[in-house]
Amino acid sequence: MTDRTITLPSELVERLETLAQRQGRPLDEVFSELLNTYAPTPSGNWALAVAEGMEAADIDWLDDPDASVNSRTHFQQHLREKWERGQNGGGNDA
């Protein structure tokens, strides 16, 4: 493998270096892991890669058979509250 140079904003480099330092690993190892996690899979089956990542993640999933209905209700409530804040002059939601 040959070495190449990529120019990145210093803030991004500092964040990567901090992450590597916290994990006690070399920067190139952390960067490689990030790319392997988020880069497209060789098979091109991105949906499978996302599903596998979600299954592997430590997430407390909600089992709600009416999730789509509830989601719509919650979103409509959010929009109504946002509109009311705008009518009362109490927000910068525009």
Short mmCIF file of N, CA and C in Angstrom, two decimals:
data_model
loop_
_atom_site.label_atom_id
_atom_site.label_comp_id
_atom_site.label_asym_id
_atom_site.label_seq_id
_atom_site.Cartn_x
_atom_site.Cartn_y
_atom_site.Cartn_z
N MET A 1 0.85 -1.17 0.00
CA MET A 1 0.00 0.00 0.00
C MET A 1 0.89 1.23 0.00
N THR A 2 0.53 2.20 -0.78
CA THR A 2 1.30 3.44 -0.83
C THR A 2 0.60 4.50 0.02
N ASP A 3 1.38 5.40 0.56
CA ASP A 3 0.83 6.49 1.36
C ASP A 3 0.40 7.63 0.45
N ARG A 4 -0.72 8.25 0.80
CA ARG A 4 -1.21 9.42 0.08
C ARG A 4 -1.61 10.46 1.11
N THR A 5 -1.74 11.67 0.68
CA THR A 5 -2.10 12.77 1.58
C THR A 5 -3.47 13.31 1.22
N ILE A 6 -4.29 13.50 2.26
CA ILE A 6 -5.61 14.11 2.11
C ILE A 6 -5.63 15.34 3.01
N THR A 7 -6.06 16.45 2.49
CA THR A 7 -6.14 17.68 3.29
C THR A 7 -7.54 17.78 3.88
N LEU A 8 -7.59 17.92 5.21
CA LEU A 8 -8.86 18.04 5.93
C LEU A 8 -8.83 19.30 6.77
N PRO A 9 -9.99 19.86 7.09
CA PRO A 9 -10.02 21.00 8.00
C PRO A 9 -9.41 20.61 9.35
N SER A 10 -8.68 21.53 9.95
CA SER A 10 -7.97 21.22 11.19
C SER A 10 -8.92 20.78 12.30
N GLU A 11 -10.13 21.34 12.35
CA GLU A 11 -11.09 20.95 13.38
C GLU A 11 -11.44 19.47 13.26
N LEU A 12 -11.62 18.99 12.04
CA LEU A 12 -11.93 17.59 11.82
C LEU A 12 -10.76 16.69 12.22
N VAL A 13 -9.55 17.10 11.88
CA VAL A 13 -8.37 16.34 12.25
C VAL A 13 -8.24 16.26 13.77
N GLU A 14 -8.47 17.39 14.45
CA GLU A 14 -8.39 17.41 15.91
C GLU A 14 -9.43 16.49 16.53
N ARG A 15 -10.63 16.45 15.96
CA ARG A 15 -11.67 15.55 16.47
C ARG A 15 -11.28 14.09 16.28
N LEU A 16 -10.71 13.77 15.12
CA LEU A 16 -10.26 12.40 14.88
C LEU A 16 -9.12 12.02 15.83
N GLU A 17 -8.19 12.94 16.03
CA GLU A 17 -7.08 12.67 16.94
C GLU A 17 -7.57 12.48 18.37
N THR A 18 -8.53 13.28 18.80
CA THR A 18 -9.09 13.15 20.14
C THR A 18 -9.78 11.80 20.29
N LEU A 19 -10.54 11.40 19.29
CA LEU A 19 -11.22 10.11 19.32
C LEU A 19 -10.21 8.97 19.43
N ALA A 20 -9.16 9.03 18.64
CA ALA A 20 -8.13 7.99 18.67
C ALA A 20 -7.44 7.96 20.02
N GLN A 21 -7.15 9.12 20.57
CA GLN A 21 -6.47 9.20 21.86
C GLN A 21 -7.35 8.62 22.96
N ARG A 22 -8.63 8.94 22.95
CA ARG A 22 -9.56 8.41 23.97
C ARG A 22 -9.65 6.89 23.89
N GLN A 23 -9.56 6.35 22.68
CA GLN A 23 -9.66 4.90 22.50
C GLN A 23 -8.30 4.22 22.64
N GLY A 24 -7.24 5.01 22.76
CA GLY A 24 -5.90 4.45 22.89
C GLY A 24 -5.46 3.69 21.67
N ARG A 25 -5.86 4.18 20.50
CA ARG A 25 -5.52 3.51 19.24
C ARG A 25 -4.90 4.50 18.28
N PRO A 26 -4.17 3.98 17.28
CA PRO A 26 -3.60 4.88 16.27
C PRO A 26 -4.70 5.54 15.44
N LEU A 27 -4.42 6.75 14.98
CA LEU A 27 -5.38 7.51 14.20
C LEU A 27 -5.81 6.77 12.95
N ASP A 28 -4.88 6.16 12.23
CA ASP A 28 -5.24 5.47 10.99
C ASP A 28 -6.16 4.28 11.25
N GLU A 29 -6.02 3.64 12.41
CA GLU A 29 -6.89 2.51 12.75
C GLU A 29 -8.32 2.99 13.01
N VAL A 30 -8.44 4.09 13.75
CA VAL A 30 -9.77 4.66 14.04
C VAL A 30 -10.43 5.14 12.76
N PHE A 31 -9.66 5.83 11.92
CA PHE A 31 -10.18 6.35 10.66
C PHE A 31 -10.63 5.20 9.76
N SER A 32 -9.85 4.15 9.70
CA SER A 32 -10.19 2.99 8.89
C SER A 32 -11.48 2.34 9.39
N GLU A 33 -11.62 2.24 10.71
CA GLU A 33 -12.84 1.65 11.27
C GLU A 33 -14.07 2.49 10.93
N LEU A 34 -13.92 3.82 11.02
CA LEU A 34 -15.04 4.69 10.66
C LEU A 34 -15.45 4.50 9.21
N LEU A 35 -14.47 4.42 8.32
CA LEU A 35 -14.78 4.22 6.91
C LEU A 35 -15.43 2.87 6.67
N ASN A 36 -14.94 1.85 7.33
CA ASN A 36 -15.52 0.52 7.15
C ASN A 36 -16.95 0.47 7.68
N THR A 37 -17.25 1.28 8.67
CA THR A 37 -18.59 1.31 9.24
C THR A 37 -19.58 2.01 8.33
N TYR A 38 -19.16 3.10 7.70
CA TYR A 38 -20.10 3.94 6.97
C TYR A 38 -19.95 3.92 5.45
N ALA A 39 -18.89 3.31 4.95
CA ALA A 39 -18.70 3.26 3.50
C ALA A 39 -19.61 2.20 2.90
N PRO A 40 -19.97 2.36 1.64
CA PRO A 40 -20.81 1.35 0.99
C PRO A 40 -20.15 -0.02 1.03
N THR A 41 -20.97 -1.03 1.12
CA THR A 41 -20.45 -2.40 1.17
C THR A 41 -20.04 -2.85 -0.22
N PRO A 42 -19.08 -3.78 -0.30
CA PRO A 42 -18.66 -4.28 -1.62
C PRO A 42 -19.80 -4.91 -2.41
N SER A 43 -20.75 -5.54 -1.71
CA SER A 43 -21.85 -6.18 -2.41
C SER A 43 -22.86 -5.17 -2.93
N GLY A 44 -22.80 -3.94 -2.40
CA GLY A 44 -23.74 -2.92 -2.83
C GLY A 44 -25.08 -3.00 -2.15
N ASN A 45 -25.24 -3.93 -1.22
CA ASN A 45 -26.52 -4.08 -0.53
C ASN A 45 -26.52 -3.21 0.72
N TRP A 46 -26.75 -1.92 0.52
CA TRP A 46 -26.67 -0.97 1.63
C TRP A 46 -27.78 -1.21 2.65
N ALA A 47 -28.94 -1.66 2.21
CA ALA A 47 -30.05 -1.88 3.14
C ALA A 47 -29.71 -2.99 4.13
N LEU A 48 -29.07 -4.04 3.63
CA LEU A 48 -28.65 -5.13 4.51
C LEU A 48 -27.60 -4.64 5.50
N ALA A 49 -26.66 -3.82 5.02
CA ALA A 49 -25.61 -3.29 5.90
C ALA A 49 -26.23 -2.42 7.00
N VAL A 50 -27.23 -1.61 6.66
CA VAL A 50 -27.89 -0.77 7.66
C VAL A 50 -28.64 -1.64 8.67
N ALA A 51 -29.36 -2.64 8.18
CA ALA A 51 -30.11 -3.53 9.08
C ALA A 51 -29.18 -4.27 10.03
N GLU A 52 -28.06 -4.76 9.51
CA GLU A 52 -27.11 -5.46 10.37
C GLU A 52 -26.51 -4.52 11.40
N GLY A 53 -26.22 -3.28 10.98
CA GLY A 53 -25.70 -2.30 11.93
C GLY A 53 -26.70 -1.97 13.01
N MET A 54 -27.97 -1.88 12.65
CA MET A 54 -29.00 -1.59 13.63
C MET A 54 -29.17 -2.75 14.60
N GLU A 55 -29.08 -3.98 14.10
CA GLU A 55 -29.19 -5.14 14.97
C GLU A 55 -28.02 -5.22 15.94
N ALA A 56 -26.85 -4.82 15.48
CA ALA A 56 -25.65 -4.89 16.32
C ALA A 56 -25.60 -3.75 17.33
N ALA A 57 -26.31 -2.66 17.08
CA ALA A 57 -26.27 -1.49 17.96
C ALA A 57 -27.00 -1.79 19.27
N ASP A 58 -26.52 -1.15 20.33
CA ASP A 58 -27.13 -1.32 21.65
C ASP A 58 -28.27 -0.30 21.79
N ILE A 59 -29.41 -0.66 21.21
CA ILE A 59 -30.57 0.24 21.18
C ILE A 59 -31.76 -0.45 21.83
N ASP A 60 -32.47 0.28 22.69
CA ASP A 60 -33.72 -0.24 23.26
C ASP A 60 -34.83 0.04 22.26
N TRP A 61 -35.17 -0.97 21.46
CA TRP A 61 -36.17 -0.80 20.42
C TRP A 61 -37.56 -0.84 21.03
N LEU A 62 -38.46 -0.04 20.47
CA LEU A 62 -39.85 -0.04 20.88
C LEU A 62 -40.63 -0.95 19.95
N ASP A 63 -41.38 -1.84 20.52
CA ASP A 63 -42.21 -2.73 19.72
C ASP A 63 -43.62 -2.14 19.70
N ASP A 64 -43.90 -1.38 18.66
CA ASP A 64 -45.17 -0.68 18.55
C ASP A 64 -45.79 -1.00 17.20
N PRO A 65 -46.79 -1.89 17.17
CA PRO A 65 -47.40 -2.25 15.89
C PRO A 65 -48.10 -1.07 15.20
N ASP A 66 -48.43 -0.04 15.95
CA ASP A 66 -49.08 1.14 15.39
C ASP A 66 -48.10 2.30 15.25
N ALA A 67 -46.83 1.99 15.04
CA ALA A 67 -45.79 3.03 15.02
C ALA A 67 -46.05 4.09 13.95
N SER A 68 -46.49 3.68 12.78
CA SER A 68 -46.70 4.67 11.72
C SER A 68 -47.84 5.61 12.07
N VAL A 69 -48.90 5.10 12.65
CA VAL A 69 -50.02 5.93 13.06
C VAL A 69 -49.60 6.86 14.19
N ASN A 70 -48.91 6.30 15.19
CA ASN A 70 -48.47 7.10 16.32
C ASN A 70 -47.46 8.15 15.89
N SER A 71 -46.58 7.79 14.98
CA SER A 71 -45.57 8.74 14.49
C SER A 71 -46.26 9.92 13.83
N ARG A 72 -47.26 9.65 13.03
CA ARG A 72 -48.00 10.73 12.36
C ARG A 72 -48.68 11.62 13.38
N THR A 73 -49.29 11.03 14.39
CA THR A 73 -49.96 11.80 15.44
C THR A 73 -48.98 12.69 16.18
N HIS A 74 -47.82 12.12 16.53
CA HIS A 74 -46.81 12.90 17.24
C HIS A 74 -46.28 14.04 16.38
N PHE A 75 -46.09 13.78 15.09
CA PHE A 75 -45.60 14.81 14.19
C PHE A 75 -46.64 15.92 14.04
N GLN A 76 -47.90 15.57 13.89
CA GLN A 76 -48.95 16.58 13.78
C GLN A 76 -49.03 17.42 15.05
N GLN A 77 -48.86 16.78 16.21
CA GLN A 77 -48.86 17.51 17.48
C GLN A 77 -47.68 18.47 17.53
N HIS A 78 -46.51 18.00 17.08
CA HIS A 78 -45.33 18.87 17.04
C HIS A 78 -45.57 20.08 16.15
N LEU A 79 -46.16 19.87 14.97
CA LEU A 79 -46.45 20.98 14.06
C LEU A 79 -47.44 21.96 14.67
N ARG A 80 -48.46 21.43 15.36
CA ARG A 80 -49.47 22.29 15.99
C ARG A 80 -48.82 23.15 17.08
N GLU A 81 -47.95 22.53 17.90
CA GLU A 81 -47.27 23.28 18.96
C GLU A 81 -46.32 24.33 18.37
N LYS A 82 -45.66 23.98 17.29
CA LYS A 82 -44.76 24.92 16.61
C LYS A 82 -45.56 26.11 16.07
N TRP A 83 -46.70 25.83 15.48
CA TRP A 83 -47.55 26.89 14.95
C TRP A 83 -48.04 27.80 16.08
N GLU A 84 -48.44 27.18 17.21
CA GLU A 84 -48.92 27.97 18.35
C GLU A 84 -47.82 28.87 18.90
N ARG A 85 -46.59 28.36 18.99
CA ARG A 85 -45.47 29.17 19.45
C ARG A 85 -45.25 30.35 18.50
N GLY A 86 -45.40 30.09 17.22
CA GLY A 86 -45.23 31.17 16.23
C GLY A 86 -46.33 32.22 16.36
N GLN A 87 -47.55 31.78 16.66
CA GLN A 87 -48.67 32.72 16.82
C GLN A 87 -48.51 33.57 18.06
N ASN A 88 -47.89 32.99 19.08
CA ASN A 88 -47.68 33.70 20.34
C ASN A 88 -46.40 34.52 20.33
N GLY A 89 -45.67 34.46 19.23
CA GLY A 89 -44.43 35.22 19.14
C GLY A 89 -43.33 34.66 20.03
N GLY A 90 -43.46 33.39 20.38
CA GLY A 90 -42.50 32.81 21.32
C GLY A 90 -41.47 31.91 20.70
N GLY A 91 -41.21 32.04 19.41
CA GLY A 91 -40.21 31.14 18.86
C GLY A 91 -39.65 31.61 17.56
N ASN A 92 -38.53 31.07 17.24
CA ASN A 92 -37.88 31.34 15.96
C ASN A 92 -38.01 30.11 15.08
N ASP A 93 -39.21 29.61 14.92
CA ASP A 93 -39.43 28.35 14.20
C ASP A 93 -39.73 28.55 12.74
N ALA A 94 -39.68 29.77 12.24
CA ALA A 94 -40.05 30.02 10.85
C ALA A 94 -39.03 29.49 9.90
#
